[in-house]
Amino acid sequence: MTRHYIALSIYCSHEVSVTHDSEVKDMGLPRTSEGSTQLHQYVARERLIELLQIHGESDTLDFKQSLDLTGNQARAELARDILAFMNSDGGYLLIGVEDKTYAPLGLTVDANFDTTKIYLAVSKYIDGDIPCIAAAYEVEAHEIGVGGWESPRRFAILYFARRPGIARPKGDAAFRNAKGEMKSILSVSDLLVRRGAQTVQANDADLRRLLGEVEAAKSTEEHSIDCLLYTS
C-alpha cells in the first residue's frame, strides 16, 4: 500500500515543505501557539483513520467531499471556516467525506493541496498568519470498518491551529443565491467561532474569552521584556 504525505505550512510567506512516503521531518514550521514543529502530529495517518470513523461534525471537525479553490464564493466560505477554527480551539477539515452522510468517498485522482494555492485562495479574506498543516493518505476499507472498496481511497486531513490574538476578516464577501438575493458570507465586522458543527458569530462569552487571551498574552510579553531589561 502506498502512502503519500504532503506537509504544508501556510503563513504570510506561504513557503512549501514536502515529504513523501510518510517520512515526517522537521519542516521548519513557524512558531505558533501549538509550537514550532509539533503540528505534524495532528495530521498523522493514525489521526486520519480515527477521524474517518466519526459520523458527525463538531467544534473541531468539519467534513468536505472536495475543496474548491477556484470559485470566489467557495474561497470566502473556506476562509470563514478557517477564521472560526483560529478563534476557537483549532480544528480539522477532512476532505473526501460526504458532509451530509459522512460516507468516505475519497478524493478525485487530480485533487492536490498546494500550499500556495490554498494560501492565495483565502488570503484575500484573512488578515495575518494562517497556521495550518495538511497531509494526504491512502486508506484501506477495513481500516475504518467499511466494506465494498476494490482499491484504497485517498483522503486529505487539514489542521488549522488556534491563532494568538483575534482573527478577523479583512474584506467583505457577498454573493447572489439561487433566488438572486445577495447573501453575505464575510464582513469585516464579523467575529467568527465554531460552535457545534457550525461557524457562527461570537457571543458575549466568546468575546470575553478572546479578549482575556489577548490581555494574558500582552501581560506575559510585558513581563518577559521587564525580566530581560532587569537581567541586562
PDB file of C-alpha atoms in Angstrom:
ATOM      1  CA  MET A   1       0.000   0.000   0.000  1.00  0.00           C
ATOM      2  CA  THR A   2       1.384   3.412  -0.994  1.00  0.00           C
ATOM      3  CA  ARG A   3       1.207   6.281   1.468  1.00  0.00           C
ATOM      4  CA  HIS A   4       1.681   9.880   0.434  1.00  0.00           C
ATOM      5  CA  TYR A   5       2.455  12.593   2.951  1.00  0.00           C
ATOM      6  CA  ILE A   6       2.319  16.233   1.993  1.00  0.00           C
ATOM      7  CA  ALA A   7       3.225  18.653   4.755  1.00  0.00           C
ATOM      8  CA  LEU A   8       2.134  22.227   4.280  1.00  0.00           C
ATOM      9  CA  SER A   9       2.840  25.310   6.346  1.00  0.00           C
ATOM     10  CA  ILE A  10       0.756  28.307   5.361  1.00  0.00           C
ATOM     11  CA  TYR A  11       1.938  31.681   6.622  1.00  0.00           C
ATOM     12  CA  CYS A  12       2.346  35.080   5.090  1.00  0.00           C
ATOM     13  CA  SER A  13       5.451  33.795   3.352  1.00  0.00           C
ATOM     14  CA  HIS A  14       3.432  30.722   2.189  1.00  0.00           C
ATOM     15  CA  GLU A  15       6.533  28.555   1.888  1.00  0.00           C
ATOM     16  CA  VAL A  16       6.086  24.918   0.893  1.00  0.00           C
ATOM     17  CA  SER A  17       7.656  21.902   2.561  1.00  0.00           C
ATOM     18  CA  VAL A  18       7.018  18.463   1.096  1.00  0.00           C
ATOM     19  CA  THR A  19       7.948  14.986   2.299  1.00  0.00           C
ATOM     20  CA  HIS A  20       6.968  11.684   0.701  1.00  0.00           C
ATOM     21  CA  ASP A  21       6.466   8.067   1.801  1.00  0.00           C
ATOM     22  CA  SER A  22       5.146   9.116   5.217  1.00  0.00           C
ATOM     23  CA  GLU A  23       8.536  10.466   6.269  1.00  0.00           C
ATOM     24  CA  VAL A  24       7.950  13.226   8.804  1.00  0.00           C
ATOM     25  CA  LYS A  25      10.786  15.679   9.234  1.00  0.00           C
ATOM     26  CA  ASP A  26      11.332  18.976  10.995  1.00  0.00           C
ATOM     27  CA  MET A  27       9.786  21.113   8.290  1.00  0.00           C
ATOM     28  CA  GLY A  28      10.738  24.471   9.753  1.00  0.00           C
ATOM     29  CA  LEU A  29       7.158  25.328  10.650  1.00  0.00           C
ATOM     30  CA  PRO A  30       6.881  28.866  12.036  1.00  0.00           C
ATOM     31  CA  ARG A  31       6.317  29.051  15.782  1.00  0.00           C
ATOM     32  CA  THR A  32       2.671  29.247  16.810  1.00  0.00           C
ATOM     33  CA  SER A  33       0.696  28.682  19.992  1.00  0.00           C
ATOM     34  CA  GLU A  34       0.967  24.991  19.098  1.00  0.00           C
ATOM     35  CA  GLY A  35       4.784  25.040  18.968  1.00  0.00           C
ATOM     36  CA  SER A  36       7.164  25.264  16.048  1.00  0.00           C
ATOM     37  CA  THR A  37       7.377  21.672  14.822  1.00  0.00           C
ATOM     38  CA  GLN A  38       4.583  19.881  16.671  1.00  0.00           C
ATOM     39  CA  LEU A  39       1.763  20.478  14.202  1.00  0.00           C
ATOM     40  CA  HIS A  40       2.688  17.382  12.169  1.00  0.00           C
ATOM     41  CA  GLN A  41       1.310  15.152  14.930  1.00  0.00           C
ATOM     42  CA  TYR A  42      -2.168  16.488  14.213  1.00  0.00           C
ATOM     43  CA  VAL A  43      -2.141  15.091  10.681  1.00  0.00           C
ATOM     44  CA  ALA A  44      -0.564  11.706  11.361  1.00  0.00           C
ATOM     45  CA  ARG A  45      -2.099   8.814   9.439  1.00  0.00           C
ATOM     46  CA  GLU A  46      -3.415   7.301  12.674  1.00  0.00           C
ATOM     47  CA  ARG A  47      -5.277  10.533  13.388  1.00  0.00           C
ATOM     48  CA  LEU A  48      -6.900  10.455   9.947  1.00  0.00           C
ATOM     49  CA  ILE A  49      -8.045   6.860  10.494  1.00  0.00           C
ATOM     50  CA  GLU A  50      -9.555   7.841  13.844  1.00  0.00           C
ATOM     51  CA  LEU A  51     -11.418  10.846  12.441  1.00  0.00           C
ATOM     52  CA  LEU A  52     -12.768   8.929   9.437  1.00  0.00           C
ATOM     53  CA  GLN A  53     -14.649   6.686  11.859  1.00  0.00           C
ATOM     54  CA  ILE A  54     -16.521   9.608  13.420  1.00  0.00           C
ATOM     55  CA  HIS A  55     -20.010  10.075  11.977  1.00  0.00           C
ATOM     56  CA  GLY A  56     -20.727  13.669  12.818  1.00  0.00           C
ATOM     57  CA  GLU A  57     -19.177  17.118  12.790  1.00  0.00           C
ATOM     58  CA  SER A  58     -18.237  19.126  15.873  1.00  0.00           C
ATOM     59  CA  ASP A  59     -16.494  22.270  17.121  1.00  0.00           C
ATOM     60  CA  THR A  60     -13.194  20.903  15.848  1.00  0.00           C
ATOM     61  CA  LEU A  61     -14.189  18.709  12.902  1.00  0.00           C
ATOM     62  CA  ASP A  62     -15.688  19.512   9.509  1.00  0.00           C
ATOM     63  CA  PHE A  63     -16.117  17.178   6.530  1.00  0.00           C
ATOM     64  CA  LYS A  64     -15.975  18.181   2.886  1.00  0.00           C
ATOM     65  CA  GLN A  65     -16.337  15.988  -0.179  1.00  0.00           C
ATOM     66  CA  SER A  66     -13.976  18.261  -2.102  1.00  0.00           C
ATOM     67  CA  LEU A  67     -12.082  21.504  -1.646  1.00  0.00           C
ATOM     68  CA  ASP A  68     -12.939  24.128  -4.246  1.00  0.00           C
ATOM     69  CA  LEU A  69     -10.239  26.783  -4.535  1.00  0.00           C
ATOM     70  CA  THR A  70     -11.431  28.260  -7.824  1.00  0.00           C
ATOM     71  CA  GLY A  71     -14.753  29.990  -7.153  1.00  0.00           C
ATOM     72  CA  ASN A  72     -14.831  33.253  -5.190  1.00  0.00           C
ATOM     73  CA  GLN A  73     -17.791  32.138  -3.080  1.00  0.00           C
ATOM     74  CA  ALA A  74     -16.117  28.826  -2.220  1.00  0.00           C
ATOM     75  CA  ARG A  75     -12.942  30.687  -1.228  1.00  0.00           C
ATOM     76  CA  ALA A  76     -14.892  33.044   1.022  1.00  0.00           C
ATOM     77  CA  GLU A  77     -16.737  30.136   2.658  1.00  0.00           C
ATOM     78  CA  LEU A  78     -13.435  28.324   3.289  1.00  0.00           C
ATOM     79  CA  ALA A  79     -11.945  31.489   4.782  1.00  0.00           C
ATOM     80  CA  ARG A  80     -14.994  31.791   7.047  1.00  0.00           C
ATOM     81  CA  ASP A  81     -14.429  28.281   8.447  1.00  0.00           C
ATOM     82  CA  ILE A  82     -10.685  28.870   8.883  1.00  0.00           C
ATOM     83  CA  LEU A  83     -11.295  32.097  10.814  1.00  0.00           C
ATOM     84  CA  ALA A  84     -13.687  30.283  13.131  1.00  0.00           C
ATOM     85  CA  PHE A  85     -11.168  27.498  13.807  1.00  0.00           C
ATOM     86  CA  MET A  86      -8.429  30.026  14.555  1.00  0.00           C
ATOM     87  CA  ASN A  87     -10.684  31.854  17.049  1.00  0.00           C
ATOM     88  CA  SER A  88     -11.668  28.610  18.770  1.00  0.00           C
ATOM     89  CA  ASP A  89      -9.555  25.603  19.707  1.00  0.00           C
ATOM     90  CA  GLY A  90      -8.314  24.909  16.201  1.00  0.00           C
ATOM     91  CA  GLY A  91      -9.887  22.247  14.049  1.00  0.00           C
ATOM     92  CA  TYR A  92      -9.806  19.756  11.210  1.00  0.00           C
ATOM     93  CA  LEU A  93     -11.085  19.695   7.663  1.00  0.00           C
ATOM     94  CA  LEU A  94     -11.325  16.147   6.292  1.00  0.00           C
ATOM     95  CA  ILE A  95     -11.527  16.162   2.515  1.00  0.00           C
ATOM     96  CA  GLY A  96     -13.049  13.213   0.671  1.00  0.00           C
ATOM     97  CA  VAL A  97     -16.001  12.668   3.029  1.00  0.00           C
ATOM     98  CA  GLU A  98     -19.605  13.481   2.083  1.00  0.00           C
ATOM     99  CA  ASP A  99     -20.628  16.085   4.645  1.00  0.00           C
ATOM    100  CA  LYS A 100     -24.278  15.013   4.963  1.00  0.00           C
ATOM    101  CA  THR A 101     -23.992  11.234   5.130  1.00  0.00           C
ATOM    102  CA  TYR A 102     -20.316  11.078   6.260  1.00  0.00           C
ATOM    103  CA  ALA A 103     -19.692   8.491   3.546  1.00  0.00           C
ATOM    104  CA  PRO A 104     -15.921   8.090   2.924  1.00  0.00           C
ATOM    105  CA  LEU A 105     -15.903   8.628  -0.837  1.00  0.00           C
ATOM    106  CA  GLY A 106     -12.238   9.572  -1.225  1.00  0.00           C
ATOM    107  CA  LEU A 107     -10.523  12.234  -3.280  1.00  0.00           C
ATOM    108  CA  THR A 108     -10.606  12.547  -7.025  1.00  0.00           C
ATOM    109  CA  VAL A 109      -7.441  11.488  -8.850  1.00  0.00           C
ATOM    110  CA  ASP A 110      -6.476  15.064  -9.709  1.00  0.00           C
ATOM    111  CA  ALA A 111      -7.056  16.505  -6.219  1.00  0.00           C
ATOM    112  CA  ASN A 112      -4.000  18.213  -4.764  1.00  0.00           C
ATOM    113  CA  PHE A 113      -3.305  20.603  -1.924  1.00  0.00           C
ATOM    114  CA  ASP A 114      -0.629  23.041  -2.940  1.00  0.00           C
ATOM    115  CA  THR A 115       0.269  25.436  -0.126  1.00  0.00           C
ATOM    116  CA  THR A 116       0.482  28.481  -2.316  1.00  0.00           C
ATOM    117  CA  LYS A 117      -2.914  27.805  -3.886  1.00  0.00           C
ATOM    118  CA  ILE A 118      -4.629  27.396  -0.518  1.00  0.00           C
ATOM    119  CA  TYR A 119      -2.985  30.491   0.912  1.00  0.00           C
ATOM    120  CA  LEU A 120      -3.807  32.630  -2.119  1.00  0.00           C
ATOM    121  CA  ALA A 121      -7.367  31.318  -2.138  1.00  0.00           C
ATOM    122  CA  VAL A 122      -8.149  32.697   1.320  1.00  0.00           C
ATOM    123  CA  SER A 123      -5.572  35.432   1.938  1.00  0.00           C
ATOM    124  CA  LYS A 124      -7.860  37.989   0.309  1.00  0.00           C
ATOM    125  CA  TYR A 125     -10.255  37.500   3.218  1.00  0.00           C
ATOM    126  CA  ILE A 126      -7.975  36.685   6.176  1.00  0.00           C
ATOM    127  CA  ASP A 127      -5.711  39.206   7.846  1.00  0.00           C
ATOM    128  CA  GLY A 128      -2.423  37.838   9.194  1.00  0.00           C
ATOM    129  CA  ASP A 129      -0.947  34.374   9.535  1.00  0.00           C
ATOM    130  CA  ILE A 130      -2.783  31.130   8.770  1.00  0.00           C
ATOM    131  CA  PRO A 131      -1.211  28.317  10.850  1.00  0.00           C
ATOM    132  CA  CYS A 132      -2.034  25.102   9.006  1.00  0.00           C
ATOM    133  CA  ILE A 133      -0.612  21.701   8.160  1.00  0.00           C
ATOM    134  CA  ALA A 134      -2.046  19.066   5.841  1.00  0.00           C
ATOM    135  CA  ALA A 135      -1.447  15.528   4.649  1.00  0.00           C
ATOM    136  CA  ALA A 136      -2.975  13.078   2.185  1.00  0.00           C
ATOM    137  CA  TYR A 137      -3.007   9.297   2.663  1.00  0.00           C
ATOM    138  CA  GLU A 138      -4.386   6.200   1.007  1.00  0.00           C
ATOM    139  CA  VAL A 139      -6.702   4.197   3.282  1.00  0.00           C
ATOM    140  CA  GLU A 140      -7.964   0.622   3.061  1.00  0.00           C
ATOM    141  CA  ALA A 141     -11.667  -0.027   3.703  1.00  0.00           C
ATOM    142  CA  HIS A 142     -11.070  -2.430   6.590  1.00  0.00           C
ATOM    143  CA  GLU A 143      -9.038   0.224   8.441  1.00  0.00           C
ATOM    144  CA  ILE A 144     -12.160   2.312   9.039  1.00  0.00           C
ATOM    145  CA  GLY A 145     -14.652  -0.528   9.350  1.00  0.00           C
ATOM    146  CA  VAL A 146     -16.359  -0.309   5.970  1.00  0.00           C
ATOM    147  CA  GLY A 147     -16.553  -2.647   3.006  1.00  0.00           C
ATOM    148  CA  GLY A 148     -17.055  -2.611  -0.722  1.00  0.00           C
ATOM    149  CA  TRP A 149     -13.869  -0.919  -1.843  1.00  0.00           C
ATOM    150  CA  GLU A 150     -11.900  -2.682  -4.554  1.00  0.00           C
ATOM    151  CA  SER A 151      -8.849  -0.478  -4.003  1.00  0.00           C
ATOM    152  CA  PRO A 152      -7.575   2.038  -1.402  1.00  0.00           C
ATOM    153  CA  ARG A 153      -9.060   5.511  -1.360  1.00  0.00           C
ATOM    154  CA  ARG A 154      -7.170   8.723  -0.733  1.00  0.00           C
ATOM    155  CA  PHE A 155      -8.198  11.321   1.854  1.00  0.00           C
ATOM    156  CA  ALA A 156      -6.757  14.625   2.973  1.00  0.00           C
ATOM    157  CA  ILE A 157      -6.555  15.935   6.514  1.00  0.00           C
ATOM    158  CA  LEU A 158      -6.018  19.648   7.176  1.00  0.00           C
ATOM    159  CA  TYR A 159      -5.439  21.043  10.650  1.00  0.00           C
ATOM    160  CA  PHE A 160      -5.801  24.751  11.434  1.00  0.00           C
ATOM    161  CA  ALA A 161      -4.272  25.748  14.756  1.00  0.00           C
ATOM    162  CA  ARG A 162      -5.599  28.249  17.260  1.00  0.00           C
ATOM    163  CA  ARG A 163      -4.022  31.585  16.398  1.00  0.00           C
ATOM    164  CA  PRO A 164      -2.879  34.015  19.111  1.00  0.00           C
ATOM    165  CA  GLY A 165      -4.979  37.146  19.173  1.00  0.00           C
ATOM    166  CA  ILE A 166      -8.270  37.624  17.340  1.00  0.00           C
ATOM    167  CA  ALA A 167      -8.592  36.520  13.717  1.00  0.00           C
ATOM    168  CA  ARG A 168     -10.796  38.869  11.685  1.00  0.00           C
ATOM    169  CA  PRO A 169     -11.808  39.096   8.018  1.00  0.00           C
ATOM    170  CA  LYS A 170     -10.004  41.796   6.092  1.00  0.00           C
ATOM    171  CA  GLY A 171     -12.648  42.138   3.417  1.00  0.00           C
ATOM    172  CA  ASP A 172     -16.353  41.766   2.729  1.00  0.00           C
ATOM    173  CA  ALA A 173     -17.746  38.979   0.568  1.00  0.00           C
ATOM    174  CA  ALA A 174     -21.351  38.737  -0.654  1.00  0.00           C
ATOM    175  CA  PHE A 175     -22.815  36.674  -3.491  1.00  0.00           C
ATOM    176  CA  ARG A 176     -26.198  36.107  -5.092  1.00  0.00           C
ATOM    177  CA  ASN A 177     -28.021  32.917  -4.119  1.00  0.00           C
ATOM    178  CA  ALA A 178     -30.222  30.786  -6.374  1.00  0.00           C
ATOM    179  CA  LYS A 179     -33.106  33.241  -5.867  1.00  0.00           C
ATOM    180  CA  GLY A 180     -30.993  36.161  -6.977  1.00  0.00           C
ATOM    181  CA  GLU A 181     -30.741  37.579  -3.463  1.00  0.00           C
ATOM    182  CA  MET A 182     -27.444  38.862  -2.096  1.00  0.00           C
ATOM    183  CA  LYS A 183     -26.058  36.679   0.681  1.00  0.00           C
ATOM    184  CA  SER A 184     -23.259  37.907   2.921  1.00  0.00           C
ATOM    185  CA  ILE A 185     -20.502  35.335   3.529  1.00  0.00           C
ATOM    186  CA  LEU A 186     -17.992  37.586   5.288  1.00  0.00           C
ATOM    187  CA  SER A 187     -17.898  41.081   6.708  1.00  0.00           C
ATOM    188  CA  VAL A 188     -15.015  42.998   8.245  1.00  0.00           C
ATOM    189  CA  SER A 189     -17.183  43.336  11.361  1.00  0.00           C
ATOM    190  CA  ASP A 190     -17.512  39.540  11.784  1.00  0.00           C
ATOM    191  CA  LEU A 191     -16.032  37.765  14.788  1.00  0.00           C
ATOM    192  CA  LEU A 192     -16.397  34.065  13.996  1.00  0.00           C
ATOM    193  CA  VAL A 193     -16.066  30.953  16.166  1.00  0.00           C
ATOM    194  CA  ARG A 194     -17.002  27.281  15.939  1.00  0.00           C
ATOM    195  CA  ARG A 195     -19.988  26.079  17.928  1.00  0.00           C
ATOM    196  CA  GLY A 196     -21.271  22.560  17.480  1.00  0.00           C
ATOM    197  CA  ALA A 197     -20.933  21.761  13.802  1.00  0.00           C
ATOM    198  CA  GLN A 198     -21.334  25.352  12.663  1.00  0.00           C
ATOM    199  CA  THR A 199     -19.370  28.517  12.097  1.00  0.00           C
ATOM    200  CA  VAL A 200     -21.234  31.279  13.935  1.00  0.00           C
ATOM    201  CA  GLN A 201     -20.844  34.815  15.208  1.00  0.00           C
ATOM    202  CA  ALA A 202     -19.148  35.058  18.600  1.00  0.00           C
ATOM    203  CA  ASN A 203     -21.382  35.738  21.588  1.00  0.00           C
ATOM    204  CA  ASP A 204     -20.502  37.767  24.696  1.00  0.00           C
ATOM    205  CA  ALA A 205     -18.821  34.799  26.386  1.00  0.00           C
ATOM    206  CA  ASP A 206     -16.672  34.170  23.297  1.00  0.00           C
ATOM    207  CA  LEU A 207     -15.687  37.823  23.156  1.00  0.00           C
ATOM    208  CA  ARG A 208     -14.701  37.860  26.829  1.00  0.00           C
ATOM    209  CA  ARG A 209     -12.611  34.720  26.296  1.00  0.00           C
ATOM    210  CA  LEU A 210     -10.815  36.130  23.269  1.00  0.00           C
ATOM    211  CA  LEU A 211     -10.148  39.499  24.899  1.00  0.00           C
ATOM    212  CA  GLY A 212      -8.941  37.724  28.029  1.00  0.00           C
ATOM    213  CA  GLU A 213      -6.481  35.678  25.967  1.00  0.00           C
ATOM    214  CA  VAL A 214      -5.199  38.833  24.274  1.00  0.00           C
ATOM    215  CA  GLU A 215      -4.687  40.570  27.628  1.00  0.00           C
ATOM    216  CA  ALA A 216      -2.978  37.496  29.094  1.00  0.00           C
ATOM    217  CA  ALA A 217      -0.612  37.303  26.127  1.00  0.00           C
ATOM    218  CA  LYS A 218       0.151  41.010  26.425  1.00  0.00           C
ATOM    219  CA  SER A 219       0.888  40.690  30.144  1.00  0.00           C
ATOM    220  CA  THR A 220       3.194  37.730  29.506  1.00  0.00           C
ATOM    221  CA  GLU A 221       5.052  39.653  26.805  1.00  0.00           C
ATOM    222  CA  GLU A 222       5.440  42.740  29.014  1.00  0.00           C
ATOM    223  CA  HIS A 223       6.681  40.567  31.896  1.00  0.00           C
ATOM    224  CA  SER A 224       9.241  38.928  29.607  1.00  0.00           C
ATOM    225  CA  ILE A 225      10.513  42.320  28.460  1.00  0.00           C
ATOM    226  CA  ASP A 226      10.764  43.552  32.064  1.00  0.00           C
ATOM    227  CA  CYS A 227      12.760  40.466  33.039  1.00  0.00           C
ATOM    228  CA  LEU A 228      15.067  40.923  30.074  1.00  0.00           C
ATOM    229  CA  LEU A 229      15.704  44.549  30.948  1.00  0.00           C
ATOM    230  CA  TYR A 230      16.300  43.678  34.586  1.00  0.00           C
ATOM    231  CA  THR A 231      18.787  40.899  33.845  1.00  0.00           C
ATOM    232  CA  SER A 232      20.590  43.029  31.303  1.00  0.00           C
TER     233      SER A 232
END
